[in-house]
Coordinates of C-alpha atoms in Angstrom, one line a residue:
X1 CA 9.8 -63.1 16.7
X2 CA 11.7 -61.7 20.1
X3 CA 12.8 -58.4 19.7
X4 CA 16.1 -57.9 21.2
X5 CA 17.3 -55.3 23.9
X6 CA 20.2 -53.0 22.7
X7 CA 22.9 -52.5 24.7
X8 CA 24.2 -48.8 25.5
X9 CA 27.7 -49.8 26.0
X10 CA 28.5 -50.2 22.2
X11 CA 27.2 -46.4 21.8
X12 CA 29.5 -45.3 24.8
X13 CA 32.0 -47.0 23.2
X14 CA 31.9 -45.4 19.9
X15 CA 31.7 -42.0 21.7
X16 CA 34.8 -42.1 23.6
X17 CA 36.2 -44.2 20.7
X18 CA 35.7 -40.9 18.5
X19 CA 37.0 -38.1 21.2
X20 CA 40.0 -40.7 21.2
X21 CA 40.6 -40.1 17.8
X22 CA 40.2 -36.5 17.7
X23 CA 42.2 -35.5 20.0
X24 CA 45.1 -37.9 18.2
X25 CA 44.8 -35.7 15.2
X26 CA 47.8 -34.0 14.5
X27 CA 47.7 -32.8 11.3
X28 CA 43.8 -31.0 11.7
X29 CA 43.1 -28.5 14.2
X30 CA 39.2 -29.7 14.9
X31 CA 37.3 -27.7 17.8
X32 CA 33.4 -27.0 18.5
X33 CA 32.4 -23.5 18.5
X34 CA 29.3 -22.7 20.2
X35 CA 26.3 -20.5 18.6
X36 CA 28.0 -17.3 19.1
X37 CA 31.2 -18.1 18.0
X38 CA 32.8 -19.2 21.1
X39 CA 35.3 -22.2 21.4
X40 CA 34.5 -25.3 23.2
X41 CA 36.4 -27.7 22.4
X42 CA 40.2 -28.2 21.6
X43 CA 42.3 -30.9 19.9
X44 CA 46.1 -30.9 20.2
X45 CA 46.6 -30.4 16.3
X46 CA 44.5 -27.2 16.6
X47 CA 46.9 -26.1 19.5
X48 CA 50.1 -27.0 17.2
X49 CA 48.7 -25.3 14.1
X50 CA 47.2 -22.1 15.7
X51 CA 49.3 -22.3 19.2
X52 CA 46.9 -22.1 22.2
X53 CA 46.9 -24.3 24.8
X54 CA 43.6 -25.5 25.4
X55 CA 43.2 -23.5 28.6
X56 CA 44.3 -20.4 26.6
X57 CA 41.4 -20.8 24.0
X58 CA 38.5 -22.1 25.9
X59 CA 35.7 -20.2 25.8
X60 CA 37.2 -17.2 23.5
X61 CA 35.7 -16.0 20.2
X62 CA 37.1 -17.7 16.8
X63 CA 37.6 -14.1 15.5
X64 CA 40.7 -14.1 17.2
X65 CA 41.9 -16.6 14.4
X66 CA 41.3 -13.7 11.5
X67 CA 43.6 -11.0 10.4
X68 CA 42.0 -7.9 11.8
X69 CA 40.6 -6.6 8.4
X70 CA 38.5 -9.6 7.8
X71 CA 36.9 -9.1 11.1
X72 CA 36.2 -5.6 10.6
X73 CA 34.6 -6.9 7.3
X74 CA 32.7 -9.4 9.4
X75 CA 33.9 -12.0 7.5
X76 CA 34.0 -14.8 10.5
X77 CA 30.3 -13.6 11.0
X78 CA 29.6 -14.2 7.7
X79 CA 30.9 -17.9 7.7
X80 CA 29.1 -18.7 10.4
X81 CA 25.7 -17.5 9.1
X82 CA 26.3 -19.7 5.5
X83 CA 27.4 -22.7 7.2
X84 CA 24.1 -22.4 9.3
X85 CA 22.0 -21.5 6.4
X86 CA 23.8 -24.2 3.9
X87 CA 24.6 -27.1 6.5
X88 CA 28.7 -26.6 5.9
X89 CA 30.8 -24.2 4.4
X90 CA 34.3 -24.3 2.9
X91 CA 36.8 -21.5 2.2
X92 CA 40.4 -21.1 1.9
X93 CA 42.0 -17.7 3.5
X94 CA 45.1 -16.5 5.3
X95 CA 44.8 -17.3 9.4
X96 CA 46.6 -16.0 12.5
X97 CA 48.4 -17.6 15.1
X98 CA 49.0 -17.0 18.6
X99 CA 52.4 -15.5 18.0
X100 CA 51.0 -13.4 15.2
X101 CA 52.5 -15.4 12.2
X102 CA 50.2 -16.1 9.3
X103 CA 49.2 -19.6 7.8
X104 CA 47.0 -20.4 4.9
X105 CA 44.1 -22.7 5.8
X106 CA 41.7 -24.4 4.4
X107 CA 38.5 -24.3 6.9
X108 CA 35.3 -26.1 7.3
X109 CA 32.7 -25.2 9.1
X110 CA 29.9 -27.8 9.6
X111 CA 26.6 -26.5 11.5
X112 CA 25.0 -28.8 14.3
X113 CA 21.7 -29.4 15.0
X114 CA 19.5 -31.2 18.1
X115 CA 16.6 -33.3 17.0
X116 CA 14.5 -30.5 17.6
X117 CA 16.2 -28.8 14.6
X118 CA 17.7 -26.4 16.4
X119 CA 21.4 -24.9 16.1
X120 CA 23.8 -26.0 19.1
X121 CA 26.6 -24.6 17.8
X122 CA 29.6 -25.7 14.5
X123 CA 32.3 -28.2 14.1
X124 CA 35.1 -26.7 12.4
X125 CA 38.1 -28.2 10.9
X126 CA 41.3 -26.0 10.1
X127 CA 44.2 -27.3 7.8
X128 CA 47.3 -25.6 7.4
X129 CA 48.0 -25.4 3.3
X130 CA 51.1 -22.9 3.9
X131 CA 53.7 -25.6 2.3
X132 CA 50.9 -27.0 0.2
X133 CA 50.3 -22.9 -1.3
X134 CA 54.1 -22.2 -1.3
X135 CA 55.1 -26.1 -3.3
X136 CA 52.1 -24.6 -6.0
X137 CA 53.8 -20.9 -5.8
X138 CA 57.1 -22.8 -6.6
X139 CA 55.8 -25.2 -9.7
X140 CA 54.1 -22.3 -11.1
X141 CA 57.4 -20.1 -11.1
X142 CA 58.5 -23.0 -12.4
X143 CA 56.9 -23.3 -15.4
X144 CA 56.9 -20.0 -16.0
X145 CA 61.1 -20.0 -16.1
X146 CA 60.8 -22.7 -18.2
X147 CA 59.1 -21.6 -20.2
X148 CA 60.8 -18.0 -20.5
X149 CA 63.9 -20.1 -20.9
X150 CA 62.9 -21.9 -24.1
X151 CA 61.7 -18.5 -24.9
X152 CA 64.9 -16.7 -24.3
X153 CA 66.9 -19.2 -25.9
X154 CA 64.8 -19.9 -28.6
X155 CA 64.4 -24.0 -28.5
X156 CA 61.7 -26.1 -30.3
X157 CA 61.3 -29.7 -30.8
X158 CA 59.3 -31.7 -32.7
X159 CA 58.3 -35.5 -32.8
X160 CA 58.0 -38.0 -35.8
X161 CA 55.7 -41.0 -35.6
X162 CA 57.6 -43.3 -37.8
X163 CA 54.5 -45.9 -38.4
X164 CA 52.2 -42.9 -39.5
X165 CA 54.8 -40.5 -41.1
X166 CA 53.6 -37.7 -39.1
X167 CA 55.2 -34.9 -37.7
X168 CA 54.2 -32.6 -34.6
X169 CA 56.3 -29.5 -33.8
X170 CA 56.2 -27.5 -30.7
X171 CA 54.7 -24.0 -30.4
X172 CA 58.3 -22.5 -30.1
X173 CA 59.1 -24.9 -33.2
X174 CA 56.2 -22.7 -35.4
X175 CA 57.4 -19.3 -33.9
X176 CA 61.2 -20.3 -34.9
X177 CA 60.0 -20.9 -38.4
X178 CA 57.3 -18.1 -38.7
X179 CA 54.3 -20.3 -39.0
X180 CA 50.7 -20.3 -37.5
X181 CA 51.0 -22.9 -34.8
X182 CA 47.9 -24.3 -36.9
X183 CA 50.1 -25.2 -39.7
X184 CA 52.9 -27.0 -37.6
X185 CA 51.8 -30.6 -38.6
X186 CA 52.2 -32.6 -41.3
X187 CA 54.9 -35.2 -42.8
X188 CA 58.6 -35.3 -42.4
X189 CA 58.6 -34.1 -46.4
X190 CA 56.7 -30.9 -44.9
X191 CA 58.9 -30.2 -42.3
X192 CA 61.7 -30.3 -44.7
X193 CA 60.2 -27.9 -47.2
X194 CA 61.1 -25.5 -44.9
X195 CA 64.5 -25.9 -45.1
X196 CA 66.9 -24.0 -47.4
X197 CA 67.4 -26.0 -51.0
X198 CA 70.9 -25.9 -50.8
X199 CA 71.0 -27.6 -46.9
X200 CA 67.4 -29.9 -47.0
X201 CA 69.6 -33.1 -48.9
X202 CA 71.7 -32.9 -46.1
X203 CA 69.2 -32.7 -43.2
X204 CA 66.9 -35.7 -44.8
X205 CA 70.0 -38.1 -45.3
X206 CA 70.7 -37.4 -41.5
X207 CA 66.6 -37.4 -40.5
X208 CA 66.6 -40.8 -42.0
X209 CA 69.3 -42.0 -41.3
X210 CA 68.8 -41.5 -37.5
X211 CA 65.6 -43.6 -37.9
X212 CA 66.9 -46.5 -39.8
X213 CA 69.6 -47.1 -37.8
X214 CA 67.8 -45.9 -34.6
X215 CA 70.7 -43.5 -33.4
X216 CA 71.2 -40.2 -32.3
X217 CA 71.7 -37.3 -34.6
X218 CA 73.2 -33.2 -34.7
X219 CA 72.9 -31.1 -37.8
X220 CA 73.1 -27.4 -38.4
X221 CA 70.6 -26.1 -41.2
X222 CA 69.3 -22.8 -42.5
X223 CA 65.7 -22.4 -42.9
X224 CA 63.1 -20.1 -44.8
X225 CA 60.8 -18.3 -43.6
X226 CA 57.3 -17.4 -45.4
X227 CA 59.1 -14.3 -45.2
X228 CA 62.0 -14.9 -47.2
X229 CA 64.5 -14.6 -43.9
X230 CA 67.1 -16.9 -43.6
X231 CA 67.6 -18.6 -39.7
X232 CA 70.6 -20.9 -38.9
X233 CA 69.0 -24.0 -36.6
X234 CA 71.2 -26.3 -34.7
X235 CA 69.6 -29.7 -34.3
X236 CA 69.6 -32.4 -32.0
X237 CA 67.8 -35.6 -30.5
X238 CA 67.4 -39.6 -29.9
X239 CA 65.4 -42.2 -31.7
X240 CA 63.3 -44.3 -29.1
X241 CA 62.3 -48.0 -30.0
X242 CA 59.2 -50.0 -29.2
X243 CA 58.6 -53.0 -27.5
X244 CA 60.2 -55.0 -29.8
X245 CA 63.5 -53.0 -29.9
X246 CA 62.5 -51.7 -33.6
X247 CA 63.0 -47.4 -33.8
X248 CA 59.3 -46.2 -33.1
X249 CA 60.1 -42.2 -32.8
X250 CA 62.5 -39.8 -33.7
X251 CA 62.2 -36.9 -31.3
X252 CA 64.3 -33.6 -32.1
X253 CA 65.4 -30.5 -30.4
X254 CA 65.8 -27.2 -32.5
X255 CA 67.7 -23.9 -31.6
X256 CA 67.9 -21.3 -33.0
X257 CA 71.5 -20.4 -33.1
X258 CA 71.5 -17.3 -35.9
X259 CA 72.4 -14.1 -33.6
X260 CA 74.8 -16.4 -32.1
X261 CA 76.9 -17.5 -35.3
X262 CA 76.6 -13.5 -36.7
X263 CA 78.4 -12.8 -32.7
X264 CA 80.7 -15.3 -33.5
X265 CA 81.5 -14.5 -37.1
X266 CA 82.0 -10.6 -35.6
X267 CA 84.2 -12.3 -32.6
X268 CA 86.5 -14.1 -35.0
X269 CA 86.6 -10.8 -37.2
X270 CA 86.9 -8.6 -33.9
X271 CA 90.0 -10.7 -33.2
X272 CA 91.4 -10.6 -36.7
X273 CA 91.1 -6.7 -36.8
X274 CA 92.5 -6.9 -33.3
X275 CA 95.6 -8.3 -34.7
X276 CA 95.9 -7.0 -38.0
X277 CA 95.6 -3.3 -36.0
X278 CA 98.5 -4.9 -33.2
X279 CA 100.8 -5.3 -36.6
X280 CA 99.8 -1.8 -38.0
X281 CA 100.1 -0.2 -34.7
X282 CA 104.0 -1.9 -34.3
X283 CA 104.4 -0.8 -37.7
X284 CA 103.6 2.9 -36.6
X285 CA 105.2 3.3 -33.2
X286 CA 108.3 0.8 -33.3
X287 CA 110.4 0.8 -29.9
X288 CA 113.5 3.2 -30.7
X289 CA 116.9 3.9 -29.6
X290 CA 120.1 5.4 -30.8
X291 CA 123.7 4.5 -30.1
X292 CA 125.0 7.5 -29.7
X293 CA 125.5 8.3 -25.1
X294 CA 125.1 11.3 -25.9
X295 CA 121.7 11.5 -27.2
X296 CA 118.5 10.3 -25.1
X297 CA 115.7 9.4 -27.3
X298 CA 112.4 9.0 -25.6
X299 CA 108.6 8.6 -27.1
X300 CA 105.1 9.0 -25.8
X301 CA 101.9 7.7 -27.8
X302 CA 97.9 8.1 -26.4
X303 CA 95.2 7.1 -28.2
X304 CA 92.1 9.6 -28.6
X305 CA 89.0 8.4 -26.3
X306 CA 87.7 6.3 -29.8
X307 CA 90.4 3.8 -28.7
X308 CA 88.3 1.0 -30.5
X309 CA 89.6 2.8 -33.6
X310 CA 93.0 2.6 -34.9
X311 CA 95.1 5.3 -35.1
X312 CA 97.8 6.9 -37.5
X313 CA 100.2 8.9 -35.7
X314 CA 104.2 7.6 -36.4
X315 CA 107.9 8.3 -35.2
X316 CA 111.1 6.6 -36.0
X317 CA 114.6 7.6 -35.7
X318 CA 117.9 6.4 -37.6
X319 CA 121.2 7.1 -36.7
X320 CA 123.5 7.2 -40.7
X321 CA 127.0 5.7 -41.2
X322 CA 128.3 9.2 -41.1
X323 CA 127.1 9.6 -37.4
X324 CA 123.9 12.0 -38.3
X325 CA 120.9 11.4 -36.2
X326 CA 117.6 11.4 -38.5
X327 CA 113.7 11.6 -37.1
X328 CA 110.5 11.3 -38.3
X329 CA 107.1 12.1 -36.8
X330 CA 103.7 12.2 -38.6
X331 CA 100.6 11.9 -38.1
X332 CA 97.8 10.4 -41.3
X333 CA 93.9 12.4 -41.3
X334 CA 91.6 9.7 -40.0
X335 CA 91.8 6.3 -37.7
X336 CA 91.2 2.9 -39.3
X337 CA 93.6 0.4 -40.5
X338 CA 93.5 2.2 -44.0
X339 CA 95.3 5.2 -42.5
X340 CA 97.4 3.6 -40.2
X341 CA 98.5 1.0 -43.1
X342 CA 99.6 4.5 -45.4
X343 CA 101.3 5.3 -42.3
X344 CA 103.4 2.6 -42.1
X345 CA 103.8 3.0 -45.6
X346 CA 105.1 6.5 -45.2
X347 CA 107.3 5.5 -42.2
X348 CA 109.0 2.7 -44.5
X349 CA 109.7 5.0 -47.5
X350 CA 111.4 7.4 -45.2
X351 CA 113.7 4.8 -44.0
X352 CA 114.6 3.9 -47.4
X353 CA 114.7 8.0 -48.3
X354 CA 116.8 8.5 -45.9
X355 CA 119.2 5.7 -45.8
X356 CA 120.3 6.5 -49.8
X357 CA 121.0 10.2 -48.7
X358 CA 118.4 11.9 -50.1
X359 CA 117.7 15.8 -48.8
X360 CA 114.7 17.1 -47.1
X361 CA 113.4 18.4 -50.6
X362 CA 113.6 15.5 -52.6
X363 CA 112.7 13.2 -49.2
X364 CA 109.2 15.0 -48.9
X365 CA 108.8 14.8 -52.5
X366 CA 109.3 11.0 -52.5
X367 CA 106.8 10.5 -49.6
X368 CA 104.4 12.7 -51.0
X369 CA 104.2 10.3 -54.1
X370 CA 104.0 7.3 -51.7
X371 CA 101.2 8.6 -50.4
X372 CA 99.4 9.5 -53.6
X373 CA 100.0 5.7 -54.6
X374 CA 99.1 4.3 -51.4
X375 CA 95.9 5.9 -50.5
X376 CA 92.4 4.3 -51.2
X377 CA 90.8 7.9 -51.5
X378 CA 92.3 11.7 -52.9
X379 CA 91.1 13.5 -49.8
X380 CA 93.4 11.3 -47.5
X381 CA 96.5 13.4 -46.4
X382 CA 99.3 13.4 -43.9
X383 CA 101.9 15.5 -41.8
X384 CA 105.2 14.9 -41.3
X385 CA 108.1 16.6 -39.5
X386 CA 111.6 15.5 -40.3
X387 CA 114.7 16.5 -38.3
X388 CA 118.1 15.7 -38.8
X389 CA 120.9 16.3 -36.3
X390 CA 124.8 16.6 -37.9
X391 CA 127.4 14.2 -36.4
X392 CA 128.7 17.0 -34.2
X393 CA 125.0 17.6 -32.5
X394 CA 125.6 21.1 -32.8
X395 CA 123.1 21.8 -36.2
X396 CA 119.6 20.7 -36.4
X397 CA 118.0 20.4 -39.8
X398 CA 114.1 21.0 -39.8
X399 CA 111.8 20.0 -43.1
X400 CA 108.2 20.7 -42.3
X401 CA 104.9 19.0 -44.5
X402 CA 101.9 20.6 -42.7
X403 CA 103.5 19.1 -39.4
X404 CA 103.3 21.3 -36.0
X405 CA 106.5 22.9 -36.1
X406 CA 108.9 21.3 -32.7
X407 CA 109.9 22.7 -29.7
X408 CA 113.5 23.7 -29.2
X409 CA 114.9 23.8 -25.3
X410 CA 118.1 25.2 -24.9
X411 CA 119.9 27.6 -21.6
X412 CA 116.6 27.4 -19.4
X413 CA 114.3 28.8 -22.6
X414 CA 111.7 27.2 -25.0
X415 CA 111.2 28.3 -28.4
X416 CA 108.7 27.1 -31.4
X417 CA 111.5 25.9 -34.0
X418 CA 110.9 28.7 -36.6
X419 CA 111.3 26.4 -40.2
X420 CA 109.7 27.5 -43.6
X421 CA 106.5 25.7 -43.4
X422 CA 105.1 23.2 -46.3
X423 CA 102.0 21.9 -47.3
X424 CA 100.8 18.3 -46.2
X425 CA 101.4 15.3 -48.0
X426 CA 98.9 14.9 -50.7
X427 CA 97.0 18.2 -50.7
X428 CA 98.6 18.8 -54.4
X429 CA 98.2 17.1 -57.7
X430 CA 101.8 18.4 -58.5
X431 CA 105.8 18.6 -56.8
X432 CA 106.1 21.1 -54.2
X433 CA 109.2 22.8 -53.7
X434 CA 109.5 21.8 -49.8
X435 CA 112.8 23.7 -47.9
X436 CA 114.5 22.9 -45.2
X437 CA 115.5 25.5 -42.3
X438 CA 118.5 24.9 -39.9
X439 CA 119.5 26.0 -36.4
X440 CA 122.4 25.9 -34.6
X441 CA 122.6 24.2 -31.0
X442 CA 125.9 24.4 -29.5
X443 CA 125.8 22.9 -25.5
X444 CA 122.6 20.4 -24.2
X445 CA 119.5 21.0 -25.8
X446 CA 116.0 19.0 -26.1
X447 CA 114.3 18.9 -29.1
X448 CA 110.4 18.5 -28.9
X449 CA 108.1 16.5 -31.6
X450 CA 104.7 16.1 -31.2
X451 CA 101.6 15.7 -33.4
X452 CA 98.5 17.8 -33.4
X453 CA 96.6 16.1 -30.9
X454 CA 99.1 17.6 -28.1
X455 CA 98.3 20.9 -28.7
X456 CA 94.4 20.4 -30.0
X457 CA 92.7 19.7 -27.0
X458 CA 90.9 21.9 -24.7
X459 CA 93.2 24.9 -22.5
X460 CA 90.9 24.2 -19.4
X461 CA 88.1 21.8 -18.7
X462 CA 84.3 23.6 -20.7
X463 CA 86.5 26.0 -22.6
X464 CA 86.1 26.3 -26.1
X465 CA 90.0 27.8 -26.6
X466 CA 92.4 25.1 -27.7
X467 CA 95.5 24.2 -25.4
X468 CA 97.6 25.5 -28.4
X469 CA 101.1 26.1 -28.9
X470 CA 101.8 28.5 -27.1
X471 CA 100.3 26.8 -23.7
X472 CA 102.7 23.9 -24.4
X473 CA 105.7 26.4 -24.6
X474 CA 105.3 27.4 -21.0
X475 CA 104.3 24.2 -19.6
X476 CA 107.3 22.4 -21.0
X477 CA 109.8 25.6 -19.8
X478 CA 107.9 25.1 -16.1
X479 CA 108.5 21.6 -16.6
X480 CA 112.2 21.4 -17.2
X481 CA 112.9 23.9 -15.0
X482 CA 111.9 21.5 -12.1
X483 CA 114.0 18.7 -10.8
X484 CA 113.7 15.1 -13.0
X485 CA 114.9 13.5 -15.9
X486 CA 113.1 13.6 -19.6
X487 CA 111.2 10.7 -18.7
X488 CA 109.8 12.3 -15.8
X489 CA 108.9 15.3 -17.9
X490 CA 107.4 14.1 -20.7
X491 CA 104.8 12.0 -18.3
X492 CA 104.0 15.4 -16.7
X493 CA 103.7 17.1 -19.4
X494 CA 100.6 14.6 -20.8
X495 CA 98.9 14.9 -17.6
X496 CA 98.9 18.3 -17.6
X497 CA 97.4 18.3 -21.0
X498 CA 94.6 15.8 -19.7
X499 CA 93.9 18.1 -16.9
X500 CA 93.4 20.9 -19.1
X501 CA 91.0 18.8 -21.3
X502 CA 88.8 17.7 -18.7
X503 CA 90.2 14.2 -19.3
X504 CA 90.8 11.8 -22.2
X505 CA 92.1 13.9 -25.8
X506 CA 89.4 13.2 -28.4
X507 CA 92.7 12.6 -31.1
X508 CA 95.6 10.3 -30.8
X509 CA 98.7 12.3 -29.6
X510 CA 102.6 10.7 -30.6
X511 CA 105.4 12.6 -28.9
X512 CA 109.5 12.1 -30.1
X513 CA 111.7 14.1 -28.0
X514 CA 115.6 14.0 -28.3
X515 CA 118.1 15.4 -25.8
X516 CA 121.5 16.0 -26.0
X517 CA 122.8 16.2 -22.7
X518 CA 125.7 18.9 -21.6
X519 CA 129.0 17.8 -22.4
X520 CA 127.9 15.7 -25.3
X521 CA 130.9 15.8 -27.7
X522 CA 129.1 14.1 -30.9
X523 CA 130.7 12.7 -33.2
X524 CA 133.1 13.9 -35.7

């Protein structure tokens, strides 16, 4: 047999067929390092992953590659001296480049040897993994807001295997119902067990019907937990067919929609209240004039900072056939449609009172009896103040029923309208005697009604001392001593009782003030 020569070109070949492709790798930085670390060799992807040129690099140490506490560790070092002991070595680690930027990379480092055996140096290969690390980063968060989603919004599902009757239901499924995720398997028939009696006829008939006919479904069920607590579950989902168009799988999607339906049962009742108290509060504080030019009628209402509850202060005003002007203010204990609806109880009655001529005595009396009759509870009481102005506008008629007594204005002075003073309405379980006192008010005067919470609130912002009565006579001289009109004044005169309180009045506050202006003949 003749032996045949080899030929060294096919070896020269591969070599510079190799270097060819190293250096058109793009996406690998691959270099030689020498036995002391030392770089000598350089692809192009190395200089577009870590950014030196190769005439920057050559012949520097690979350290310059590490974040400075991983050379102070000696980690490089390290690397080295277990690729060298174990032939290669792998890690993955956070890298530098040459304009300081990080990268994560996945390295190798392969250790080369002569035929002797001896070390001539390492072959390393650098990958960037940055978009890789951050696409993983992203998945995970991912996952993790879906699954905080199904969480926070409280879906499960569940599939049924129509061939084998079996039903699997998701872990959030189990949780909804208050089972052991162990015990969430089993037939449709167990599934529906945990149902509510009165709803589970319903939910099969759809359930079934879904897979018969191989359509979708929606249903709304309670359920029982082991517990005994009742859930509301709004259902959902598709029936998908197998090869042979026939429904295979009924797969379902289960929310559950209890704190929902109890928000929108109290929304729907919010709403109702909201209107019923719009009607009450009409009802209370009607919009008022009177025909007479000579008298200007103007009102004020603020509710207390509890403005979620409803209050009970009231005013009207009449004017009589006979030209008499009549007024009412009053203000029922408490806040909640129950009060305000005796209010506008109280406020109707004096209409009707008033209107058949009856006097302040037997006009108290007859309100006081509405109110026994209309309240739900006998600690329930009210104050009223009832004025009535003769046809000349020259007499004002004061009855007082526990009521703040009103301000009288008249020739630059201010005085508390000095009236015998009765009991509220309801305090007794028999007729009071309730009297009248009268004034006389010849020329322009204003007359001042208010309920309590004008006078009830703080005198300065901390202080325990109430604004009171007598704070209210002086502001109101100060303010109609000044320049502007009654409107004007009465808009002063509540923000100078919110100052003095610090800010909003804990207690509703109604206001009814009526001016005759100078020159007002009346009538008669």
């Amino acid at each position: 047999m003749q032996s045949r020569q080899q030929d060294p070109r096919p070896a020269a070949a591969s070599a510079d067929q190799f270097r060819l492709l190293v250096e058109a790798v793009r996406d690998y930085a691959i270099f030689l390092l020498d036995t002391d670390g030392r770089v000598v060799s350089w692809n192009p992807g190395a200089e577009r992953i870590k950014g030196y040129t190769a005439d920057e690099i050559l012949g520097q140490h690979f350290t310059r590659f590490y974040e400075p506490d991983d050379v102070a560790a000696g980690i490089p070092l390290q690397m080295l001296a277990r690729a060298a002991e174990e032939g290669r070595y792998q890690v993955r680690g956070w890298r530098v480049r040459k304009d300081g930027r990080r990268f994560y990379a996945q390295v190798t480092i392969t250790a080369l040897y002569d035929s002797a055996g001896q070390l001539t140096g390492y072959a390393k290969i650098t990958q960037d993994m940055t978009a890789e690390l951050e696409a993983e980063r992203a998945s995970r968060d991912r996952e993790y807001q879906l699954a905080e989603a199904q969480a926070v919004a409280q879906l499960g599902s569940f599939e049924w295997s129509l061939a084998s009757e079996q039903v699997t239901w998701s872990p959030e499924l189990c949780r909804i119902l208050g089972l052991d995720p162990e015990a969430c398997r089993g037939t449709l028939d167990g599934l529906l067990q945990r149902i509510h009696p009165d709803d589970r006829p319903e939910a099969a008939a759809t359930l079934r019907r879904a897979a018969t006919d191989g359509t979708s479904f929606r249903m709304q069920a309670r359920i029982q937990r082991p517990t005994g607590e009742l859930r509301v579950l709004s259902s959902w989902g598709n029936v998908t067919r197998d090869d042979q168009g026939r429904p295979s799988r009924v797969l379902g999607v289960c929310q559950d929609v209890t704190d929902w339906r109890q928000r929108e049962e109290e929304l729907v009742e919010a709403q109702a209240q909201a209107e019923l108290s719009r009607r009450l509060q009409s009802g209370l504080l009607p919009s008022l004039s009177l025909p007479d030019p000579a008298l200007e009628l103007r009102t004020r209402y603020r509710p207390g900072h509890e403005r979620a509850l409803l209050g009970a202060d009231f005013f009207d005003a009449l004017e009589l056939p006979d030209g008499t002007a009549a007024l009412l203010i009053g203000d029922v204990a408490g806040h909640g449609p129950v009060e305000a609806a005796v209010g506008v109880a109280l406020r109707a009655a004096w209409r009707a009172l008033v209107l058949t001529s009856h006097g302040p005595g037997e006009l108290l009396d007859g309100l006081d009896k509405v109110l026994a009759s209309d309240r739900q509870s006998e600690e329930l009481f009210a104050t009223v103040c009832c004025c009535w102005i003769n046809p000349g506008r020259d007499r004002i008629t004061v009855a007082l029923a526990g009521h703040p007594p009103p301000l009288l204005a008249r020739a630059s002075r201010v005085e508390v309208v000095e009236v015998p003073a009765g009991p509220a309405l309801g305090i007794y379980d028999r007729p009071y005697p309730w009297q009248a006192g009268q004034l006389e008010a010849d020329g322009a005067w204003t007359l001042l009604c208010y309920t309590d919470g004008l006078v009830e609130g703080r005198a300065a912002p901390g202080s325990v001392e109430r604004f009171g009565i007598e704070s209210l006579v002086g502001t109101v001289a100060g303010l109609l001593a000044g320049a502007g009109g009654l409107e004007d004044v009465l808009d002063r005169l509540l923000d100078a009782v919110h100052e003095a309180n610090g800010g909003d009045l804990s207690d509703d506050l109604a206001i009814l003030c009526l001016a005759r202006a100078a020159g007002g003949d009346g009538h008669g």
